[in-house]
Amino acid sequence: MAGSFLSCTACLRRTIQVAARGSTVAEAAALWGAVPFRTRSRPYATSAVAEHVDAPRSLQVEPGEPTFAEKKDKAKLQRAVNKHLTYIDDPWKIAQHIEQTLAKDRFDEALFLTQKASKDRQVVVAWNHLIGYQLEKQQLKKAIKLYNEMKKRGQLPNVQTFTVIFRGCARSQHPKAAVAEAVKHYNILLSDQRLQPNSIHLNAVLNVCARAGDLDSMFLIADTVNDSTRAPTAYTYTTILNALRHHGLHEMKDLPQEQQAANMHKVVDRSKGLWTEVMEKWNKGRLVIDEELVCAMGRVLLAAPRREDKRDVLDLLQQTMSIPNLSKAVPGSDPFQDPDMRNIAASGSSKPVAKSKTVYAVPGRNTLALVLSTLASSKLTTVGIKYWNLMVRHYGIVPDNDNWLRMFGMLKVAKASAHAAAILDIMPDEYVDPKPYRIAMETCVRDNINPNAIQNSTTVLDSMTDRLPVPDLHTLRLYLRVALVSHFHLRAKAQSGDEDAAKREYGVQITTALARLWEPYKKVHYHYFKAAPRPADKKEEGVLYNSKREVIALARLMFSAFNKVANERMLPEKDLRELRPVGAKINREIQAFYSNREELEPKLRPSSAKDRSADEEPEDVADHGFRPGGDFVWDTTTKGPDPTWRREETSRRGETLRRQGTGRRETPRRDETGRRERRYQGKG
């Protein structure tokens, strides 16, 4: 409209004349010159309309300008906060409300309420909750930013503020940045005139440095201890000892073996020097030791390369917990007659040290685990049952699942298959799973020289079938392995000249094991091939297929064991007649599983008929990968002396001499034999 009005010359002239009546001539001339002269043109429908340069092409919001929805949410938040502050004026109630709001993940509301309340009152506890919330969310920078904002708003941090920051830094997923922030704020706290760091702050910062593996910063912080507000506690020494052990075991694992042993020896010596300081303060009554501290020092000694240092753990427990060293038991002494130690773990009351102001640490599950690990690694397994009975029955320690597994592991090292089979029935129901049965059966495999190993393995098998709903496949394979490798007494009979009787007993031993395995095998085959529900996704389908492969692996071992008995003519044909239908059924199941293997496993290399027939051959029991004790399957077709006879006889005699404690030095040949057997065991 304005454009068409000014385009007419006559209209423009009259407008200027009217405007100039109340103004000077100069102003009128200036107005006339300011307006550009435009010729009159007739608009046509076909002419394009000129586009203005300043016309907006799209609606764009400035980066700092809030949207309508954000303004609406902020206004709603302000109304809610103002309403809360109308009824809440106590700082403690505000902090409680902030904690409840953060529990619902409404951080913006909690922050706005805290900022609003900070104008006229001190709400430091509420700020602590906000900082702790950000640290729990792994937002270290935002937490430090909140701490700085808190100080700018006139809120004075208290000692709990720094405790929240230090503990949050210890849980941070960025340890290097957390160490830098923790050390910086700890130094700020040291120079603060209003607040002074205490032992809680000291331990928290030490924990941050220990988790990050920064030993230099850890010992710099440890140098700030004093005898008053920052006196070291049991947790202080526990943190340092655990950091030293972790550094020696994990940080130097890429070094050569000799260098690792030398460095670990230095760690042990350094820990012993620190422990001397602990004992001095404990004897003077200036430090209260606990189970965590004693076990931390014990695990440092347990990681030592020398066996003598490992055995010092038992002396350590006697010194700090009044647990007698049963490997050095004095004749006539009975640790079960100590009334002060009866049910001490259940009551939690400490036993006082004679002629001293201090008290012993109370043993618990951690101590029991340390004792069992020490006995297994230092070749003192003969007193393992005594320690277990003393600590469980007399001290009142209730073993957990880890204690039970360590007990089975110690019995495995001791080759005590009878004890391993016996304690399975007294194991609590909540800890019953396949793992204890595997370890117990591995113990029977290692104890293959014992003529009762077969009977002990059968006891383990019966316990597993009674207490587990589905038998463990690996344990079933190990049971067959026990029957195959327990032939020391049979080879002794063959060496004495009665070879036929030895072969027959060996065949009866294997076929008896196959007969005992038949019912568990049918149960697991039905469970995985028929009773298992249809998989819901690819992952469950893969898990089920792997379980089926484990079943077929057991079937191949069983069929191979049957073929061994038949091919080596251990038993007459009339005795094998009953087993042949069973072997044929197992073979059909093996063939049926592998008939469409290339469809189920498309990534397998396409095999020829020759390769396929070789792949479908039953697995050789002599090639079974598990070799825990250097065991082997006896080849009864070999004539003459067994090449492994002398080696095993030498190993058996050496073990007997070591158990008798003769201290007889091994010959180089025996030493080499031991090294070969250890390498063989490691491969298994």
Short mmCIF file of C-alpha atoms in Angstrom, two decimals, residues 274-630:
data_model
loop_
_atom_site.label_atom_id
_atom_site.label_comp_id
_atom_site.label_asym_id
_atom_site.label_seq_id
_atom_site.Cartn_x
_atom_site.Cartn_y
_atom_site.Cartn_z
CA LEU A 274 55.30 -51.52 57.21
CA TRP A 275 54.02 -54.42 59.29
CA THR A 276 56.74 -53.80 61.87
CA GLU A 277 55.27 -50.33 62.37
CA VAL A 278 51.79 -51.84 62.71
CA MET A 279 52.95 -54.27 65.39
CA GLU A 280 54.70 -51.53 67.36
CA LYS A 281 51.54 -49.41 67.49
CA TRP A 282 49.38 -52.45 68.22
CA ASN A 283 51.53 -53.55 71.16
CA LYS A 284 51.38 -50.02 72.60
CA GLY A 285 47.59 -49.93 72.29
CA ARG A 286 47.63 -47.09 69.72
CA LEU A 287 46.15 -49.19 66.92
CA VAL A 288 43.29 -51.67 66.75
CA ILE A 289 43.86 -54.35 64.13
CA ASP A 290 41.05 -56.22 62.41
CA GLU A 291 40.62 -59.21 60.13
CA GLU A 292 40.92 -57.15 56.94
CA LEU A 293 44.34 -55.81 57.93
CA VAL A 294 45.70 -59.21 58.95
CA CYS A 295 44.44 -60.87 55.77
CA ALA A 296 45.87 -58.05 53.64
CA MET A 297 49.33 -58.72 55.06
CA GLY A 298 48.77 -62.45 54.76
CA ARG A 299 47.96 -62.19 51.05
CA VAL A 300 51.13 -60.19 50.47
CA LEU A 301 53.10 -63.06 52.03
CA LEU A 302 51.08 -65.54 50.00
CA ALA A 303 52.15 -63.81 46.78
CA ALA A 304 55.83 -64.16 47.69
CA PRO A 305 57.93 -66.33 45.35
CA ARG A 306 59.55 -68.25 48.22
CA ARG A 307 57.68 -71.03 50.01
CA GLU A 308 59.13 -69.97 53.37
CA ASP A 309 57.40 -66.59 53.09
CA LYS A 310 54.12 -68.30 52.26
CA ARG A 311 54.34 -70.41 55.39
CA ASP A 312 54.86 -67.26 57.48
CA VAL A 313 51.13 -66.65 57.04
CA LEU A 314 50.39 -69.28 59.69
CA ASP A 315 52.77 -67.57 62.14
CA LEU A 316 51.11 -64.25 61.33
CA LEU A 317 47.68 -65.64 62.25
CA GLN A 318 49.06 -67.04 65.49
CA GLN A 319 50.55 -63.65 66.36
CA THR A 320 47.48 -61.52 65.60
CA MET A 321 44.49 -63.87 66.03
CA SER A 322 45.73 -66.52 68.49
CA ILE A 323 45.17 -69.26 65.88
CA PRO A 324 47.79 -71.94 66.61
CA ASN A 325 50.17 -73.00 63.86
CA LEU A 326 49.12 -76.62 63.47
CA SER A 327 52.07 -77.37 61.20
CA LYS A 328 54.30 -76.69 64.23
CA ALA A 329 51.96 -78.11 66.83
CA VAL A 330 53.47 -78.73 70.24
CA PRO A 331 52.89 -82.31 71.45
CA GLY A 332 50.25 -82.42 74.15
CA SER A 333 48.58 -79.11 73.22
CA ASP A 334 44.92 -79.15 72.16
CA PRO A 335 43.63 -75.96 70.47
CA PHE A 336 40.04 -77.13 71.01
CA GLN A 337 40.48 -76.66 74.76
CA ASP A 338 40.84 -72.85 74.56
CA PRO A 339 37.61 -71.49 76.11
CA ASP A 340 38.28 -67.90 75.02
CA MET A 341 38.21 -68.90 71.34
CA ARG A 342 35.02 -70.96 71.44
CA ASN A 343 32.43 -69.48 69.03
CA ILE A 344 34.48 -66.29 68.83
CA ALA A 345 33.45 -65.69 65.22
CA ALA A 346 29.76 -65.97 66.08
CA SER A 347 29.92 -63.66 69.10
CA GLY A 348 32.35 -61.14 67.59
CA SER A 349 34.05 -60.51 70.94
CA SER A 350 37.83 -60.20 70.81
CA LYS A 351 40.19 -62.23 72.92
CA PRO A 352 42.53 -60.05 75.04
CA VAL A 353 46.28 -60.42 74.66
CA ALA A 354 48.03 -61.65 77.77
CA LYS A 355 49.88 -58.88 79.67
CA SER A 356 48.91 -56.24 77.13
CA LYS A 357 46.32 -53.54 76.52
CA THR A 358 45.46 -54.86 73.08
CA VAL A 359 43.08 -57.53 71.82
CA TYR A 360 43.37 -60.12 69.08
CA ALA A 361 41.60 -59.74 65.77
CA VAL A 362 38.50 -61.89 65.33
CA PRO A 363 38.83 -64.53 62.58
CA GLY A 364 36.13 -64.94 59.97
CA ARG A 365 35.49 -66.26 56.48
CA ASN A 366 38.29 -64.18 55.04
CA THR A 367 40.73 -65.80 57.45
CA LEU A 368 39.48 -69.29 56.60
CA ALA A 369 39.97 -68.59 52.88
CA LEU A 370 43.50 -67.31 53.57
CA VAL A 371 44.40 -70.44 55.56
CA LEU A 372 43.14 -72.81 52.86
CA SER A 373 44.99 -70.92 50.13
CA THR A 374 48.18 -70.95 52.19
CA LEU A 375 48.01 -74.68 52.83
CA ALA A 376 47.39 -75.43 49.15
CA SER A 377 50.25 -73.26 47.88
CA SER A 378 52.84 -74.19 50.54
CA LYS A 379 52.39 -77.98 50.44
CA LEU A 380 50.97 -78.22 53.96
CA THR A 381 47.73 -79.93 53.01
CA THR A 382 48.07 -82.63 55.66
CA VAL A 383 46.80 -80.20 58.32
CA GLY A 384 44.00 -78.81 56.17
CA ILE A 385 41.23 -80.90 57.73
CA LYS A 386 42.48 -79.97 61.22
CA TYR A 387 42.34 -76.26 60.42
CA TRP A 388 38.85 -76.64 58.92
CA ASN A 389 37.50 -78.44 61.99
CA LEU A 390 39.16 -75.96 64.36
CA MET A 391 37.86 -72.84 62.63
CA VAL A 392 34.41 -74.12 61.70
CA ARG A 393 33.49 -76.24 64.71
CA HIS A 394 35.39 -74.49 67.52
CA TYR A 395 35.59 -70.87 66.35
CA GLY A 396 32.07 -70.88 64.91
CA ILE A 397 32.92 -69.65 61.39
CA VAL A 398 30.11 -70.38 58.92
CA PRO A 399 31.78 -71.14 55.54
CA ASP A 400 30.50 -69.41 52.43
CA ASN A 401 30.64 -70.70 48.86
CA ASP A 402 34.18 -69.41 48.35
CA ASN A 403 35.38 -71.24 51.47
CA TRP A 404 33.88 -74.51 50.25
CA LEU A 405 35.47 -74.16 46.82
CA ARG A 406 38.86 -73.38 48.37
CA MET A 407 38.48 -76.44 50.57
CA PHE A 408 37.88 -78.62 47.51
CA GLY A 409 40.83 -76.97 45.78
CA MET A 410 43.12 -77.76 48.70
CA LEU A 411 41.95 -81.39 48.69
CA LYS A 412 42.63 -81.52 44.97
CA VAL A 413 46.22 -80.40 45.54
CA ALA A 414 46.53 -83.00 48.31
CA LYS A 415 45.03 -85.71 46.06
CA ALA A 416 42.65 -86.53 48.91
CA SER A 417 39.82 -88.03 46.88
CA ALA A 418 38.23 -89.76 49.88
CA HIS A 419 37.82 -86.48 51.80
CA ALA A 420 36.58 -84.68 48.68
CA ALA A 421 33.90 -87.31 48.14
CA ALA A 422 32.91 -87.34 51.81
CA ILE A 423 32.32 -83.61 52.33
CA LEU A 424 30.02 -83.27 49.31
CA ASP A 425 27.08 -84.57 51.32
CA ILE A 426 27.58 -82.04 54.14
CA MET A 427 27.75 -79.08 51.77
CA PRO A 428 24.73 -76.74 52.23
CA ASP A 429 22.04 -76.85 49.57
CA GLU A 430 22.43 -73.18 48.64
CA TYR A 431 26.01 -73.80 47.51
CA VAL A 432 25.35 -76.94 45.47
CA ASP A 433 26.26 -76.42 41.82
CA PRO A 434 28.38 -78.29 39.23
CA LYS A 435 31.68 -76.68 40.25
CA PRO A 436 32.31 -78.61 43.51
CA TYR A 437 31.59 -81.89 41.74
CA ARG A 438 34.03 -81.06 38.98
CA ILE A 439 36.80 -80.30 41.46
CA ALA A 440 36.03 -83.46 43.45
CA MET A 441 36.15 -85.58 40.29
CA GLU A 442 39.40 -83.90 39.22
CA THR A 443 40.75 -84.88 42.64
CA CYS A 444 39.92 -88.50 41.87
CA VAL A 445 41.72 -88.21 38.54
CA ARG A 446 44.82 -86.86 40.28
CA ASP A 447 44.57 -89.62 42.89
CA ASN A 448 44.71 -92.34 40.22
CA ILE A 449 47.47 -94.26 42.05
CA ASN A 450 45.04 -94.86 44.92
CA PRO A 451 43.18 -98.17 44.41
CA ASN A 452 40.08 -96.58 46.02
CA ALA A 453 39.91 -93.72 43.51
CA ILE A 454 37.25 -95.57 41.47
CA GLN A 455 35.05 -96.03 44.53
CA ASN A 456 35.50 -92.38 45.54
CA SER A 457 34.58 -91.18 42.06
CA THR A 458 31.44 -93.33 42.17
CA THR A 459 30.52 -91.65 45.46
CA VAL A 460 30.91 -88.26 43.79
CA LEU A 461 28.75 -89.40 40.86
CA ASP A 462 25.99 -90.68 43.14
CA SER A 463 25.98 -87.43 45.13
CA MET A 464 25.74 -85.37 41.94
CA THR A 465 22.83 -87.38 40.53
CA ASP A 466 20.99 -87.05 43.86
CA ARG A 467 21.50 -83.31 44.44
CA LEU A 468 21.61 -81.80 40.95
CA PRO A 469 18.49 -81.78 38.75
CA VAL A 470 20.61 -82.27 35.61
CA PRO A 471 24.03 -83.98 35.86
CA ASP A 472 27.03 -81.91 34.85
CA LEU A 473 28.47 -83.07 31.53
CA HIS A 474 32.06 -82.24 32.37
CA THR A 475 31.84 -84.22 35.61
CA LEU A 476 30.46 -87.21 33.70
CA ARG A 477 33.40 -87.13 31.31
CA LEU A 478 35.80 -86.91 34.24
CA TYR A 479 34.17 -89.95 35.83
CA LEU A 480 34.97 -91.99 32.73
CA ARG A 481 38.46 -90.53 32.83
CA VAL A 482 38.99 -91.87 36.35
CA ALA A 483 38.20 -95.38 35.17
CA LEU A 484 40.62 -95.04 32.27
CA VAL A 485 43.64 -93.70 34.18
CA SER A 486 43.37 -95.66 37.46
CA HIS A 487 45.55 -98.59 36.44
CA PHE A 488 48.69 -98.33 38.57
CA HIS A 489 47.88 -101.48 40.56
CA LEU A 490 46.84 -103.27 37.37
CA ARG A 491 50.10 -102.52 35.63
CA ALA A 492 51.92 -103.72 38.72
CA LYS A 493 50.08 -107.00 38.40
CA ALA A 494 50.95 -107.18 34.69
CA GLN A 495 54.61 -106.53 35.49
CA SER A 496 54.56 -109.42 37.92
CA GLY A 497 53.49 -111.79 35.12
CA ASP A 498 49.69 -111.96 35.42
CA GLU A 499 48.99 -109.80 32.37
CA ASP A 500 45.72 -111.47 31.31
CA ALA A 501 44.14 -110.98 34.72
CA ALA A 502 45.27 -107.34 34.76
CA LYS A 503 43.74 -106.71 31.33
CA ARG A 504 40.49 -108.35 32.38
CA GLU A 505 40.25 -106.24 35.55
CA TYR A 506 40.97 -103.13 33.49
CA GLY A 507 38.19 -104.05 31.07
CA VAL A 508 35.75 -104.74 33.89
CA GLN A 509 36.67 -101.39 35.44
CA ILE A 510 35.94 -99.51 32.20
CA THR A 511 32.70 -101.35 31.39
CA THR A 512 31.44 -100.86 34.94
CA ALA A 513 32.01 -97.13 34.59
CA LEU A 514 30.16 -97.17 31.25
CA ALA A 515 27.25 -98.96 32.86
CA ARG A 516 27.11 -96.37 35.65
CA LEU A 517 27.17 -93.57 33.09
CA TRP A 518 24.32 -94.95 30.99
CA GLU A 519 21.44 -93.59 33.11
CA PRO A 520 22.97 -90.10 33.60
CA TYR A 521 23.74 -90.00 29.88
CA LYS A 522 20.13 -90.78 28.96
CA LYS A 523 18.98 -88.08 31.38
CA VAL A 524 21.15 -85.33 29.92
CA HIS A 525 20.40 -86.45 26.36
CA TYR A 526 16.66 -86.25 27.00
CA HIS A 527 17.03 -82.89 28.76
CA TYR A 528 18.93 -81.11 25.98
CA PHE A 529 17.54 -82.86 22.90
CA LYS A 530 13.87 -83.29 23.82
CA ALA A 531 12.81 -81.55 27.04
CA ALA A 532 14.59 -78.24 26.44
CA PRO A 533 12.18 -75.43 25.43
CA ARG A 534 12.43 -73.83 22.02
CA PRO A 535 15.03 -71.02 22.06
CA ALA A 536 13.60 -67.50 22.00
CA ASP A 537 16.49 -65.87 20.14
CA LYS A 538 19.78 -66.63 18.42
CA LYS A 539 21.78 -66.38 21.64
CA GLU A 540 19.71 -69.00 23.45
CA GLU A 541 19.81 -71.17 20.35
CA GLY A 542 23.61 -71.05 20.36
CA VAL A 543 23.76 -71.95 24.06
CA LEU A 544 21.46 -74.93 23.52
CA TYR A 545 23.47 -76.10 20.52
CA ASN A 546 26.71 -75.96 22.52
CA SER A 547 25.07 -78.04 25.27
CA LYS A 548 24.09 -80.61 22.66
CA ARG A 549 27.67 -80.70 21.44
CA GLU A 550 28.80 -81.40 25.01
CA VAL A 551 26.37 -84.32 25.20
CA ILE A 552 27.71 -85.75 21.95
CA ALA A 553 31.28 -85.28 23.20
CA LEU A 554 30.39 -87.47 26.19
CA ALA A 555 28.80 -90.00 23.83
CA ARG A 556 31.93 -90.15 21.68
CA LEU A 557 34.10 -90.78 24.74
CA MET A 558 31.80 -93.54 25.92
CA PHE A 559 31.76 -95.20 22.49
CA SER A 560 35.54 -94.88 22.22
CA ALA A 561 35.99 -96.50 25.64
CA PHE A 562 33.74 -99.37 24.58
CA ASN A 563 35.76 -99.81 21.37
CA LYS A 564 38.98 -99.83 23.39
CA VAL A 565 37.73 -102.72 25.50
CA ALA A 566 36.59 -104.62 22.42
CA ASN A 567 39.59 -103.94 20.19
CA GLU A 568 42.18 -104.73 22.85
CA ARG A 569 40.27 -107.92 23.78
CA MET A 570 40.15 -107.12 27.46
CA LEU A 571 36.95 -109.12 27.91
CA PRO A 572 35.56 -112.18 26.16
CA GLU A 573 32.83 -111.80 23.58
CA LYS A 574 30.09 -113.14 25.85
CA ASP A 575 30.74 -110.32 28.33
CA LEU A 576 30.59 -107.69 25.59
CA ARG A 577 27.35 -109.00 24.14
CA GLU A 578 25.21 -107.01 26.59
CA LEU A 579 27.06 -103.77 25.86
CA ARG A 580 26.93 -103.92 22.08
CA PRO A 581 23.29 -102.72 21.76
CA VAL A 582 24.10 -99.79 24.03
CA GLY A 583 27.18 -98.94 21.97
CA ALA A 584 25.17 -99.17 18.76
CA LYS A 585 22.52 -96.79 20.15
CA ILE A 586 25.17 -94.28 21.18
CA ASN A 587 26.78 -94.51 17.74
CA ARG A 588 23.44 -93.84 16.02
CA GLU A 589 22.93 -90.73 18.13
CA ILE A 590 26.41 -89.52 17.23
CA GLN A 591 25.80 -90.09 13.51
CA ALA A 592 22.40 -88.37 13.68
CA PHE A 593 23.88 -85.29 15.30
CA TYR A 594 26.70 -84.91 12.77
CA SER A 595 24.55 -85.67 9.72
CA ASN A 596 23.45 -82.03 9.31
CA ARG A 597 26.37 -80.34 11.05
CA GLU A 598 27.27 -78.18 8.04
CA GLU A 599 23.75 -76.72 8.07
CA LEU A 600 23.90 -75.91 11.77
CA GLU A 601 27.45 -74.56 11.54
CA PRO A 602 27.64 -72.79 8.16
CA LYS A 603 31.03 -71.24 8.94
CA LEU A 604 32.72 -74.64 8.98
CA ARG A 605 35.05 -75.44 6.11
CA PRO A 606 33.25 -77.60 3.55
CA SER A 607 34.62 -81.09 4.09
CA SER A 608 35.10 -83.91 1.66
CA ALA A 609 33.77 -87.41 2.20
CA LYS A 610 37.14 -88.50 3.55
CA ASP A 611 37.33 -85.63 6.02
CA ARG A 612 33.71 -86.13 7.02
CA SER A 613 34.23 -89.80 7.75
CA ALA A 614 37.34 -89.00 9.76
CA ASP A 615 35.46 -86.33 11.70
CA GLU A 616 32.68 -88.74 12.56
CA GLU A 617 35.09 -91.25 14.06
CA PRO A 618 34.64 -91.64 17.82
CA GLU A 619 36.99 -89.59 19.95
CA ASP A 620 40.05 -91.42 21.18
CA VAL A 621 40.06 -91.61 24.95
CA ALA A 622 43.85 -91.35 24.95
CA ASP A 623 43.63 -87.96 23.23
CA HIS A 624 41.25 -86.45 25.76
CA GLY A 625 42.56 -82.99 26.63
CA PHE A 626 42.28 -83.11 30.42
CA ARG A 627 45.65 -83.96 31.97
CA PRO A 628 45.52 -82.79 35.59
CA GLY A 629 48.15 -85.11 37.03
CA GLY A 630 50.11 -86.32 34.06
#
